[in-house]
CSV table of C-alpha atoms in Angstrom, one decimal:
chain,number,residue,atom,x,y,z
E,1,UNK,CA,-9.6,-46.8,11.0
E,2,UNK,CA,-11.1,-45.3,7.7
E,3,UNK,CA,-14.0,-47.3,6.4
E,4,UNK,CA,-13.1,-48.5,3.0
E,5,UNK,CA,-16.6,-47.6,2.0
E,6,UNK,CA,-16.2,-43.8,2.1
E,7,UNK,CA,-13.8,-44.4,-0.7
E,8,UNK,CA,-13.6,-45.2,-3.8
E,9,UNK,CA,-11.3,-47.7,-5.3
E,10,UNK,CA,-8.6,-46.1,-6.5
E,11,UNK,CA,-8.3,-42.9,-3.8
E,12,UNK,CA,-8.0,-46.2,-1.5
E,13,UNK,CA,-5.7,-48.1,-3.6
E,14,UNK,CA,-3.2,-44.9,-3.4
E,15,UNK,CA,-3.5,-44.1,0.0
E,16,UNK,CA,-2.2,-47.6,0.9
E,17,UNK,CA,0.6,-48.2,-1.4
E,18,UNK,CA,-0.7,-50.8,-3.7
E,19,UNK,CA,1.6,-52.4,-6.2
E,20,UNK,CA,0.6,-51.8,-10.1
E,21,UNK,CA,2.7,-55.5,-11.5
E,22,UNK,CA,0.1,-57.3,-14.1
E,23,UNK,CA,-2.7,-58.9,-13.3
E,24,UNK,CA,-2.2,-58.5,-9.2
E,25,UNK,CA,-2.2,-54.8,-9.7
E,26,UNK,CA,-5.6,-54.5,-7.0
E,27,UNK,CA,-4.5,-55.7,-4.8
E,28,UNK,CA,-3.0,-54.3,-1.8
E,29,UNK,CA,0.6,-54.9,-0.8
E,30,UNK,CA,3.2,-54.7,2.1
E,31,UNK,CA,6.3,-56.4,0.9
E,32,UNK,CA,8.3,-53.1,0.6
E,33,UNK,CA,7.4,-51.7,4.0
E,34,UNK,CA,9.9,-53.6,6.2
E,35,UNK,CA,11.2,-51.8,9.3
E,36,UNK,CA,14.8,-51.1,10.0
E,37,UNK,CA,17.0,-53.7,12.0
E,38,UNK,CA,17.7,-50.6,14.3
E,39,UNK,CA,13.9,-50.9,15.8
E,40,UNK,CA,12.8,-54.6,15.5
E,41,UNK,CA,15.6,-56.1,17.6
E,42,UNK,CA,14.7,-56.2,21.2
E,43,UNK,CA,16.2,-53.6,23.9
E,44,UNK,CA,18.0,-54.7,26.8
E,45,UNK,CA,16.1,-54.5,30.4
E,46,UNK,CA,16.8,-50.8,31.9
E,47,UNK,CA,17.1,-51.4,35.5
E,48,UNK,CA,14.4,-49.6,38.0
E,49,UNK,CA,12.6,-48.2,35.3
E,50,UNK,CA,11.8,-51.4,33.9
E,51,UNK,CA,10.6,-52.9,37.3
E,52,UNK,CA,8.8,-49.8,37.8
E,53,UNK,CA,6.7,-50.5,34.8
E,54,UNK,CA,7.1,-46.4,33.9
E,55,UNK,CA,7.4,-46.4,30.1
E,56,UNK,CA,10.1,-43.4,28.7
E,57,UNK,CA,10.1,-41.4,25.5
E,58,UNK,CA,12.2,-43.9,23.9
E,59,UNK,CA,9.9,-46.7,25.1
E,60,UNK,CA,6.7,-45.2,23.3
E,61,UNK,CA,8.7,-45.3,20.1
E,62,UNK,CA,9.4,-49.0,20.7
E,63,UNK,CA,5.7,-49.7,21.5
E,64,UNK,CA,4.8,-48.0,18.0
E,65,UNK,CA,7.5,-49.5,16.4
E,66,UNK,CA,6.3,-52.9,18.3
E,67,UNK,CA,2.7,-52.7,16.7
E,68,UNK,CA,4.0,-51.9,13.2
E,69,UNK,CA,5.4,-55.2,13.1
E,70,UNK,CA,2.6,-56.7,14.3
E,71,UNK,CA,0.6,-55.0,11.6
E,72,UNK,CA,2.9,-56.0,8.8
E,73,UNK,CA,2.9,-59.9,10.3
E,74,UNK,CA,-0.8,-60.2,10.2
E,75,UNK,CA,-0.9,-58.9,6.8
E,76,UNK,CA,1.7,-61.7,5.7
E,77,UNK,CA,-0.4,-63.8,7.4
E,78,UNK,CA,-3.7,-62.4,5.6
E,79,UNK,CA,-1.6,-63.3,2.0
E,80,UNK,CA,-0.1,-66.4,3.6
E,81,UNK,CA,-4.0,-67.8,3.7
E,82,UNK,CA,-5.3,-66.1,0.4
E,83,UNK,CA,-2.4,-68.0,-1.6
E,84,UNK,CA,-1.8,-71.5,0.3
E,85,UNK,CA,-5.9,-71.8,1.2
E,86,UNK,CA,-4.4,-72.4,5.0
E,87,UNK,CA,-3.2,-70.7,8.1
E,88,UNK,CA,0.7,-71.1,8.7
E,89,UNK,CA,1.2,-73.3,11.9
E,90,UNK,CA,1.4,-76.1,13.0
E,91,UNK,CA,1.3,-79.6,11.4
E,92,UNK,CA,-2.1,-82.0,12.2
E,93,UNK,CA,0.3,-84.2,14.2
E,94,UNK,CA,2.1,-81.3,15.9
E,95,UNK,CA,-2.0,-80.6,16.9
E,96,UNK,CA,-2.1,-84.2,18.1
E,97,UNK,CA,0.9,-84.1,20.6
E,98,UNK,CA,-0.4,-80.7,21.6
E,99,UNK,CA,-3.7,-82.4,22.4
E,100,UNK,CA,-2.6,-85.6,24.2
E,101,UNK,CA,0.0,-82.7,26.1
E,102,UNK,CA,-3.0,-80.5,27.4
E,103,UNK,CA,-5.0,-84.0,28.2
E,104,UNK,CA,-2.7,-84.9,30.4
E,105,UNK,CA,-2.1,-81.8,32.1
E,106,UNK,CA,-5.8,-82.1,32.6
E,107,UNK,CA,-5.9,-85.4,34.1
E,108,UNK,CA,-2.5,-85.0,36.3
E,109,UNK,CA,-4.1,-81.7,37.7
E,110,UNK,CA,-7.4,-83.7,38.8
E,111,UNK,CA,-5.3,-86.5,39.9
E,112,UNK,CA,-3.2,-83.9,42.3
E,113,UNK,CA,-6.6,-82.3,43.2
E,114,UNK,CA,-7.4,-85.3,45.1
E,115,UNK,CA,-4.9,-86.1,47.0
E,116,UNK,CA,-4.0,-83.1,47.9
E,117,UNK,CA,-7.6,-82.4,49.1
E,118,UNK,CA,-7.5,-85.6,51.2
E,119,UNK,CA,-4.0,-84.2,52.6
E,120,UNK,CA,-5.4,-80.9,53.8
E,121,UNK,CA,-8.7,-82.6,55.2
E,122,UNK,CA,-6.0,-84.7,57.7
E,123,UNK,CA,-4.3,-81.4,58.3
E,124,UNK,CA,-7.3,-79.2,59.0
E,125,UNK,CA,-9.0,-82.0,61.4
E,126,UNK,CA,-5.2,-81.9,63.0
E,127,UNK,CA,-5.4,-78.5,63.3
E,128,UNK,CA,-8.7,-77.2,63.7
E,129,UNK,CA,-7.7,-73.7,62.2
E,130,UNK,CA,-10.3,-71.9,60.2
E,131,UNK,CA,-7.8,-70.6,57.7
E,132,UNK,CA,-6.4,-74.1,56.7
E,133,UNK,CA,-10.5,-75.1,56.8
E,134,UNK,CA,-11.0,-72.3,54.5
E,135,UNK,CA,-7.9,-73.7,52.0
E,136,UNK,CA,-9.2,-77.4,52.5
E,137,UNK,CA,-12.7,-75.8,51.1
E,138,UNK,CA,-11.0,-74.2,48.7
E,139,UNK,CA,-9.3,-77.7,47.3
E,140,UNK,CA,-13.0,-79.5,47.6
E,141,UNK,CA,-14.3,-76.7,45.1
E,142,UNK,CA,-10.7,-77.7,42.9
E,143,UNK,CA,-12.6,-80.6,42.4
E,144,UNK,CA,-15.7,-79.5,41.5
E,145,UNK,CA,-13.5,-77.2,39.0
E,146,UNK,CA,-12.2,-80.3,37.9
E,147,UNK,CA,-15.4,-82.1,37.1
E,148,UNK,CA,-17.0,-79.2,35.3
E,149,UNK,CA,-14.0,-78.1,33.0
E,150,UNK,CA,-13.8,-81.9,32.4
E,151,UNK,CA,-17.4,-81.8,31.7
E,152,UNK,CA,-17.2,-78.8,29.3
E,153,UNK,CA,-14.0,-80.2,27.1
E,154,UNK,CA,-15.7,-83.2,26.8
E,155,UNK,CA,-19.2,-81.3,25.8
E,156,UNK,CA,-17.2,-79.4,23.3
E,157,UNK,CA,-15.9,-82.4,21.1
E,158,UNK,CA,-19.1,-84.0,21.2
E,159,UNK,CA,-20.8,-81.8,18.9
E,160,UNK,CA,-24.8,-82.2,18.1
E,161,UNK,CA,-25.5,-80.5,14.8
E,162,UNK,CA,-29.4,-81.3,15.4
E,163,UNK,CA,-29.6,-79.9,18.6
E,164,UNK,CA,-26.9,-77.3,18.6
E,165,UNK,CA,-26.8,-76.4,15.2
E,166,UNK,CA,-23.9,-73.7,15.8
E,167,UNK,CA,-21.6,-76.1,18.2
E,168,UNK,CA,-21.3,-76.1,22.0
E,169,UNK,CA,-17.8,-73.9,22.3
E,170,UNK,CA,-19.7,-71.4,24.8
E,171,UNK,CA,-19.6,-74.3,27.5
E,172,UNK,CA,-15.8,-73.6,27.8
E,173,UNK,CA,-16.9,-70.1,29.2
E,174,UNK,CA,-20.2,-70.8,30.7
E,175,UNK,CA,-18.0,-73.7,32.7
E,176,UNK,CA,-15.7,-71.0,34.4
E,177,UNK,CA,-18.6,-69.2,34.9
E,178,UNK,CA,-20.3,-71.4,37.0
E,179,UNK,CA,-17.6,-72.1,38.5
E,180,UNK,CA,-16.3,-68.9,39.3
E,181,UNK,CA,-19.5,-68.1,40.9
E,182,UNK,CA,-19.3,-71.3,43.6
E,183,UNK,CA,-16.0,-69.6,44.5
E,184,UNK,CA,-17.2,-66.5,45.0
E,185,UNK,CA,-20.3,-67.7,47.2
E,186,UNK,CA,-17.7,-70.1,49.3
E,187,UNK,CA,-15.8,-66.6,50.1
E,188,UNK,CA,-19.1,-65.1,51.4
E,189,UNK,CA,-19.9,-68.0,53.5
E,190,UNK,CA,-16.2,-67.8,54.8
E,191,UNK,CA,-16.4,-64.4,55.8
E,192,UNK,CA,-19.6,-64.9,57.7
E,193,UNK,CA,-18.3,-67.9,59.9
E,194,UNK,CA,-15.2,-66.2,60.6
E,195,UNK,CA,-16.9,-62.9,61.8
E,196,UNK,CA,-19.1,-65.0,64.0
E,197,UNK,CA,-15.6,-67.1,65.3
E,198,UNK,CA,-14.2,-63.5,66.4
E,199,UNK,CA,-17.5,-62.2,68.6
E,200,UNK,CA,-18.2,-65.7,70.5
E,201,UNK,CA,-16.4,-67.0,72.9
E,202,UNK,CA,-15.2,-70.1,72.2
E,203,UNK,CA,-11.9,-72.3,73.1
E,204,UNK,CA,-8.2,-70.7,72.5
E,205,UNK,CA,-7.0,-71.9,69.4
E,206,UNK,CA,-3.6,-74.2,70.2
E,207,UNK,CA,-1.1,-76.8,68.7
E,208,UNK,CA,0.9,-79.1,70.2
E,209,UNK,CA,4.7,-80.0,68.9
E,210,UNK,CA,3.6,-82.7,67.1
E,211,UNK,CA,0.3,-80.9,65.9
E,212,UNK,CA,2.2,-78.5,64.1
E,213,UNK,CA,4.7,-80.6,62.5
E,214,UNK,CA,2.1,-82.1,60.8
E,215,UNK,CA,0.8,-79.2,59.3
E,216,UNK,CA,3.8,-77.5,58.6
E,217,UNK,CA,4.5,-80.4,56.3
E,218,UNK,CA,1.5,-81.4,54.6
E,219,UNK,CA,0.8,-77.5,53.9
E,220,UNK,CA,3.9,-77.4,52.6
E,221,UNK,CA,4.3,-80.0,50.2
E,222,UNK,CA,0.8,-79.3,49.0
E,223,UNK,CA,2.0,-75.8,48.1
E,224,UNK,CA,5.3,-77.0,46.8
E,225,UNK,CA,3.2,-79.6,44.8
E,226,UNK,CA,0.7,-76.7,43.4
E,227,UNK,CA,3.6,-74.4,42.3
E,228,UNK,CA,5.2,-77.2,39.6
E,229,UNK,CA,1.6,-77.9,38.5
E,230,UNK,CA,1.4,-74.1,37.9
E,231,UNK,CA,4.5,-73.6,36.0
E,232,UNK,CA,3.4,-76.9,34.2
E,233,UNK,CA,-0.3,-75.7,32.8
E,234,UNK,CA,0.9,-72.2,32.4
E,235,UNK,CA,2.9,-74.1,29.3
E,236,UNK,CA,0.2,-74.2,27.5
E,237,UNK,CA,-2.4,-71.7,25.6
E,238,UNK,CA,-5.2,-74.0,25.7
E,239,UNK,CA,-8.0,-71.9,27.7
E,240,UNK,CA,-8.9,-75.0,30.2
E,241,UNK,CA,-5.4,-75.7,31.2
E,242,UNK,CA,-5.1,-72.3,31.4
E,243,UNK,CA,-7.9,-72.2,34.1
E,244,UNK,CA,-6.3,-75.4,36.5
E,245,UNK,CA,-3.3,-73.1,36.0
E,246,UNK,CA,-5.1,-69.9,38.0
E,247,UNK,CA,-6.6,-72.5,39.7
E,248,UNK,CA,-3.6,-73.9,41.1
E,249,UNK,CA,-2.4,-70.6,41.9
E,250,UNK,CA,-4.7,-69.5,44.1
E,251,UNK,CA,-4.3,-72.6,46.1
E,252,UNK,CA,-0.5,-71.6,46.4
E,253,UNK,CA,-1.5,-68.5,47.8
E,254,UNK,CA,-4.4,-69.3,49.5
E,255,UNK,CA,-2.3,-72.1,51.7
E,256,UNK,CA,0.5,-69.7,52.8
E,257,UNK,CA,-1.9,-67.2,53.9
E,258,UNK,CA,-3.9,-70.2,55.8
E,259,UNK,CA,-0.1,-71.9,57.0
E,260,UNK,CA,1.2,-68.5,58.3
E,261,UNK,CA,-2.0,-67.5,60.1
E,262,UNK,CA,-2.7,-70.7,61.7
E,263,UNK,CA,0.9,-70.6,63.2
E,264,UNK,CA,0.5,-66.7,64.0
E,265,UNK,CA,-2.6,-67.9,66.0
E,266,UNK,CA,-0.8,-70.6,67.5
E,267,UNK,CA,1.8,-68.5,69.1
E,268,UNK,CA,0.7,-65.0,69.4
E,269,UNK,CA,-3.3,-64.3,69.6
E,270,UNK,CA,-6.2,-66.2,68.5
E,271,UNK,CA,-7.8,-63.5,66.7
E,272,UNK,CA,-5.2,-64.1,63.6
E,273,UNK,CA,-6.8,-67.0,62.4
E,274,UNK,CA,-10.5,-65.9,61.8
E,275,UNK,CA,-8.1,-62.8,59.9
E,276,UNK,CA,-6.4,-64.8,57.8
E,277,UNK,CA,-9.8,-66.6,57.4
E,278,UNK,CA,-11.2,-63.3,55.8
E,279,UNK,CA,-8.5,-62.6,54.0
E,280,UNK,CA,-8.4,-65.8,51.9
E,281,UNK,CA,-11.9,-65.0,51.0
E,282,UNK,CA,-11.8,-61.4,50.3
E,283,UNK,CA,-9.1,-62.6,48.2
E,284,UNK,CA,-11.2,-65.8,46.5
E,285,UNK,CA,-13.9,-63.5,46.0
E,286,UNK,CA,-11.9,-61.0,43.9
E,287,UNK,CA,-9.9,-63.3,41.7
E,288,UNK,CA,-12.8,-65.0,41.0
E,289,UNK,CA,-15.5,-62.2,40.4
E,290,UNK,CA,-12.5,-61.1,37.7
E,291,UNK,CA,-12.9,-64.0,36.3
E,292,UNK,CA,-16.7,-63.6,36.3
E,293,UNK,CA,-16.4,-60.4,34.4
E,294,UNK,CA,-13.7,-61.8,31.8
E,295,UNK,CA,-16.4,-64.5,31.3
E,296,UNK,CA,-19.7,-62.5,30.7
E,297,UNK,CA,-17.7,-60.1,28.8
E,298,UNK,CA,-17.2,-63.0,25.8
E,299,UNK,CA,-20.4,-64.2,26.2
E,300,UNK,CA,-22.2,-60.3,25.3
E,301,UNK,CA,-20.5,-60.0,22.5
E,302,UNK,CA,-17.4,-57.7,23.0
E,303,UNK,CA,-16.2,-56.6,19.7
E,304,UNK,CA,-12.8,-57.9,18.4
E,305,UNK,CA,-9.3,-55.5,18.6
E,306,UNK,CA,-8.8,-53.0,16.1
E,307,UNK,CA,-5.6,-54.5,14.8
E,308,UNK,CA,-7.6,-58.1,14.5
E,309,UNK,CA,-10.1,-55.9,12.3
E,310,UNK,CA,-7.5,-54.6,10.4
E,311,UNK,CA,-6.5,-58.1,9.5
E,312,UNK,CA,-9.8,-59.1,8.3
E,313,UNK,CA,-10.4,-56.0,6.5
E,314,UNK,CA,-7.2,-56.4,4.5
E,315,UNK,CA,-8.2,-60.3,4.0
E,316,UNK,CA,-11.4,-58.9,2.9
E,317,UNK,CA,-10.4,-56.5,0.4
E,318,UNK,CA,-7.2,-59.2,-1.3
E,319,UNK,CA,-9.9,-62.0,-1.5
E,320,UNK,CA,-11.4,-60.8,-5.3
E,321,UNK,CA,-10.7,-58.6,-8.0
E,322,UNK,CA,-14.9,-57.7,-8.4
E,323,UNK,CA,-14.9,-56.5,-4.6
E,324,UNK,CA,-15.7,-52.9,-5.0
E,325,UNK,CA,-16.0,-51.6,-1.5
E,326,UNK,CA,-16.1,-53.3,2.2
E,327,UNK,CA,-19.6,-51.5,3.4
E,328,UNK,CA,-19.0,-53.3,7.2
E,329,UNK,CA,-16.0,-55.6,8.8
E,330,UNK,CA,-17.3,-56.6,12.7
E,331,UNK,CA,-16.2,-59.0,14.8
E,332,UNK,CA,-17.5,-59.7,18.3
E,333,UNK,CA,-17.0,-62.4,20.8
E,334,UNK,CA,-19.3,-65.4,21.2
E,335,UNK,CA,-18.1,-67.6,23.7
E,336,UNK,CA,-14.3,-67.9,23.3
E,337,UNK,CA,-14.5,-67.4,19.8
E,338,UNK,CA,-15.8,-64.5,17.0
E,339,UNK,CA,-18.4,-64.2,15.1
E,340,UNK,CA,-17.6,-62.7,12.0
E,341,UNK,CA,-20.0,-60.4,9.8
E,342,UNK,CA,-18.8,-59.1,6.6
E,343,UNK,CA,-20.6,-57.1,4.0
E,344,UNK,CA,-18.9,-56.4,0.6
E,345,UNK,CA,-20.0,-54.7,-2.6
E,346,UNK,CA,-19.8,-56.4,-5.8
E,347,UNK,CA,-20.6,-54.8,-9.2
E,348,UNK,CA,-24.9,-54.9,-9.8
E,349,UNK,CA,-24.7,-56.9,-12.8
E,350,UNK,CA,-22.6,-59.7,-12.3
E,351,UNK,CA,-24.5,-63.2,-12.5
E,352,UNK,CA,-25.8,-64.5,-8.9
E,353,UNK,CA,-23.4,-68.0,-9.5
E,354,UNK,CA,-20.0,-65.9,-9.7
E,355,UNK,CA,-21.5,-63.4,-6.9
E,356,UNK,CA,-22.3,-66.1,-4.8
E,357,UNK,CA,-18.7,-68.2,-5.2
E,358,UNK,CA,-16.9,-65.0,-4.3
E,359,UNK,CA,-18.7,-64.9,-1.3
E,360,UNK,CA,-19.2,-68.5,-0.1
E,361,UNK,CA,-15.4,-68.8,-0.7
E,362,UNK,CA,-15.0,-65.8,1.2
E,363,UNK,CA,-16.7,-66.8,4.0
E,364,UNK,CA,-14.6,-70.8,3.9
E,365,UNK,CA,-11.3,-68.4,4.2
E,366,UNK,CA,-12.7,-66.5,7.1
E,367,UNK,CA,-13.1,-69.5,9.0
E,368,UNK,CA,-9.9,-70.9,8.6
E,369,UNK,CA,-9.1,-68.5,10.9
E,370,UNK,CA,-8.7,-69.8,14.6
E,371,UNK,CA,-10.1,-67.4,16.6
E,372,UNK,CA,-13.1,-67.3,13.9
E,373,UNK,CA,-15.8,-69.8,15.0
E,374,UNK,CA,-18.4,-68.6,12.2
E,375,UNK,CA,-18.3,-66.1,9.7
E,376,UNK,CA,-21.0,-64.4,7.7
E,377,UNK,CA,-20.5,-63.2,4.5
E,378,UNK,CA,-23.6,-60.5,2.8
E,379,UNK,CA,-23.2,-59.8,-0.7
E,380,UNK,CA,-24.1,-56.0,-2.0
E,381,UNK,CA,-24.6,-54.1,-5.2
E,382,UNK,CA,-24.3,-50.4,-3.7
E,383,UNK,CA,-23.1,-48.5,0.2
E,384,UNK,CA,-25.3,-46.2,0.9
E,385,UNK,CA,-28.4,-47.6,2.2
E,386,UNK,CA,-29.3,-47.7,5.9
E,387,UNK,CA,-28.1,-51.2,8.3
E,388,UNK,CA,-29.7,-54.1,7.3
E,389,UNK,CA,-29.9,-54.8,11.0
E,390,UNK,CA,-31.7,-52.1,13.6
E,391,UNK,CA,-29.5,-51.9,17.0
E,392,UNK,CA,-30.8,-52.1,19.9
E,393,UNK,CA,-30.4,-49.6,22.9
């Protein structure tokens, strides 16, 4: 993306197609680019290919064609909040319902979390297989999940401005993290006992009839149970519900593997169980360092997309007729929102009031934004001086 400092205004102006009607003649404008019907209407599915996930000629034109959309929608957006003052979406009460919605889900999944733990604790001591054990361990740390996402929403809209001056959204993050860790550390301790089940020498593993039945049901209606709650919390985009979702995933998963090994054990070798043992924690241990990575990614500050730059530069540029040049546009993540920094160039003699305005006004439509947590707005008079902050390498 060319810098729209290394410009000046009106080489810019003509390379992007801006409009010349009266008093709006600065700024820049997209209405005339629309694409043909031809390539925004959706293709039909194409078989193999499509399962394959092996993209054609004709399938990188629709990816291009795809993104120009998505350009042009961002711009409207981008005009949509210089005109109204407010992002298109929903309605405060539409927020509300959303709110009580996710609450819920939030709630019901604790509530399910618990019995379901208690189930698997009657089927494990009925059992005495170290894969279900492994699953029922897996369901005591959905708890602890539960507790600490609780914790963290609950953090979050309790805000402190005197002793967190900037507002406590990295506990959503730092939340998972922690987490994310216990799970990994559970799969270590997993492995270990499971390795040390396989070279001892201890009493076949064996169910009776009724033994069985037992844990053929309750593992069954707890994964049955587990899959509706994940089609449920995968309804929403809230990052929380988002997690009980993954959450309740892995416990799907994870109580198959443990179901099927323990009966493998029962009626073919012993050996199988301590397997499927390790496997459920090879597998806890990956999901869950993933989501240790995603996590700690956010939390460094991982610069926003180009295309979400794009948007902001174009917001940046439409927000005043005095804006001269935009010297820097950076966005970077901060927890599970971005910090914003902005640094325009507005002519040297205007009067500090109207220089300030423009940018303190700025800096109010930046926010609005919703996956802007804080933006930072620095007013300039020329573009060719060094950083005003040294980086660090």
């Amino acid at each position: 993306m060319v810098e729209p400092a290394t410009h000046d205004r009106d080489e810019e102006l003509s390379l992007l197609s801006l409009h010349s009607n009266g008093d709006d003649s600065w700024r820049l404008n997209f209405d005339e680019f629309q694409l043909s019907p031809e390539h925004t209407e959706n293709k039909a599915p194409r078989g193999l290919q499509d399962c394959l996930g092996v993209l054609g000629p004709e399938d990188n034109v629709a990816v291009y064609y795809q993104q120009q959309v998505e350009m042009l929608e961002g711009f409207n957006e981008m005009d949509a909040l210089s005109e109204r003052g407010f992002v298109p979406g929903m309605s405060k009460e539409e927020r509300e319902n959303l709110a009580r919605s996710e609450t819920l889900a939030i709630r019901l999944s604790n509530v399910a979390n618990m019995v379901l733990f208690a189930a698997k604790v009657y089927a494990s001591v009925r059992s005495g297989s170290l894969a279900i054990i492994a699953s029922t361990l897996d369901s005591l740390l959905d708890l602890l999940s539960g507790f600490i996402l609780w914790f963290t929403a609950f953090s979050m809209q309790t805000p402190n401005p005197y002793q967190y001056p900037i507002g406590k959204k990295r506990m959503q993050p730092l939340g998972i993290l922690v987490f994310a860790s216990v799970m990994a550390t559970l799969g270590l301790q997993i492995i270990l006992e499971s390795v040390r089940t396989m070279v001892s020498d201890e009493k076949e593993f064996s169910l009776t009839k009724e033994q069985e039945s037992w844990v053929v049901g309750i593992m069954l209606s707890v994964t049955l149970v587990k899959l509706i709650l994940v089609v449920y919390c995968r309804s929403f985009k809230n990052e929380i519900v988002k997690a009980y979702a993954q959450d309740h995933f892995f416990d799907v998963i994870t109580n198959i593997i443990g179901l099927i090994a323990a009966l493998l054990a029962n009626y073919i070798d012993d050996w199988i169980d301590p397997v499927g043992a390790i496997i459920l924690a090879l597998y806890t241990i990956r999901t869950w360092s993933m989501t240790v990575l995603e996590n700690v990614n956010s939390l460094v500050g991982r610069s926003a997309t180009p295309d979400f730059l794009q948007k902001l530069t174009y917001l940046c540029w439409n927000h005043h007729k005095a804006v001269r040049h935009i010297d820097t546009v950076r966005a970077y993540t901060f927890g599970s929102h971005y910090f914003v920094e902005v640094d325009i160039v507005l002519p040297a003699s205007m009067p500090l009031q109207e220089a300030h305005d423009i940018g303190e006004s700025l800096q109010e439509k930046l926010e609005l934004l919703p996956e802007i947590e804080r933006a930072f707005v620095h007013l300039d008079y020329e573009y060719t001086h060094k950083p005003e902050h040294a980086q660090a390498y």
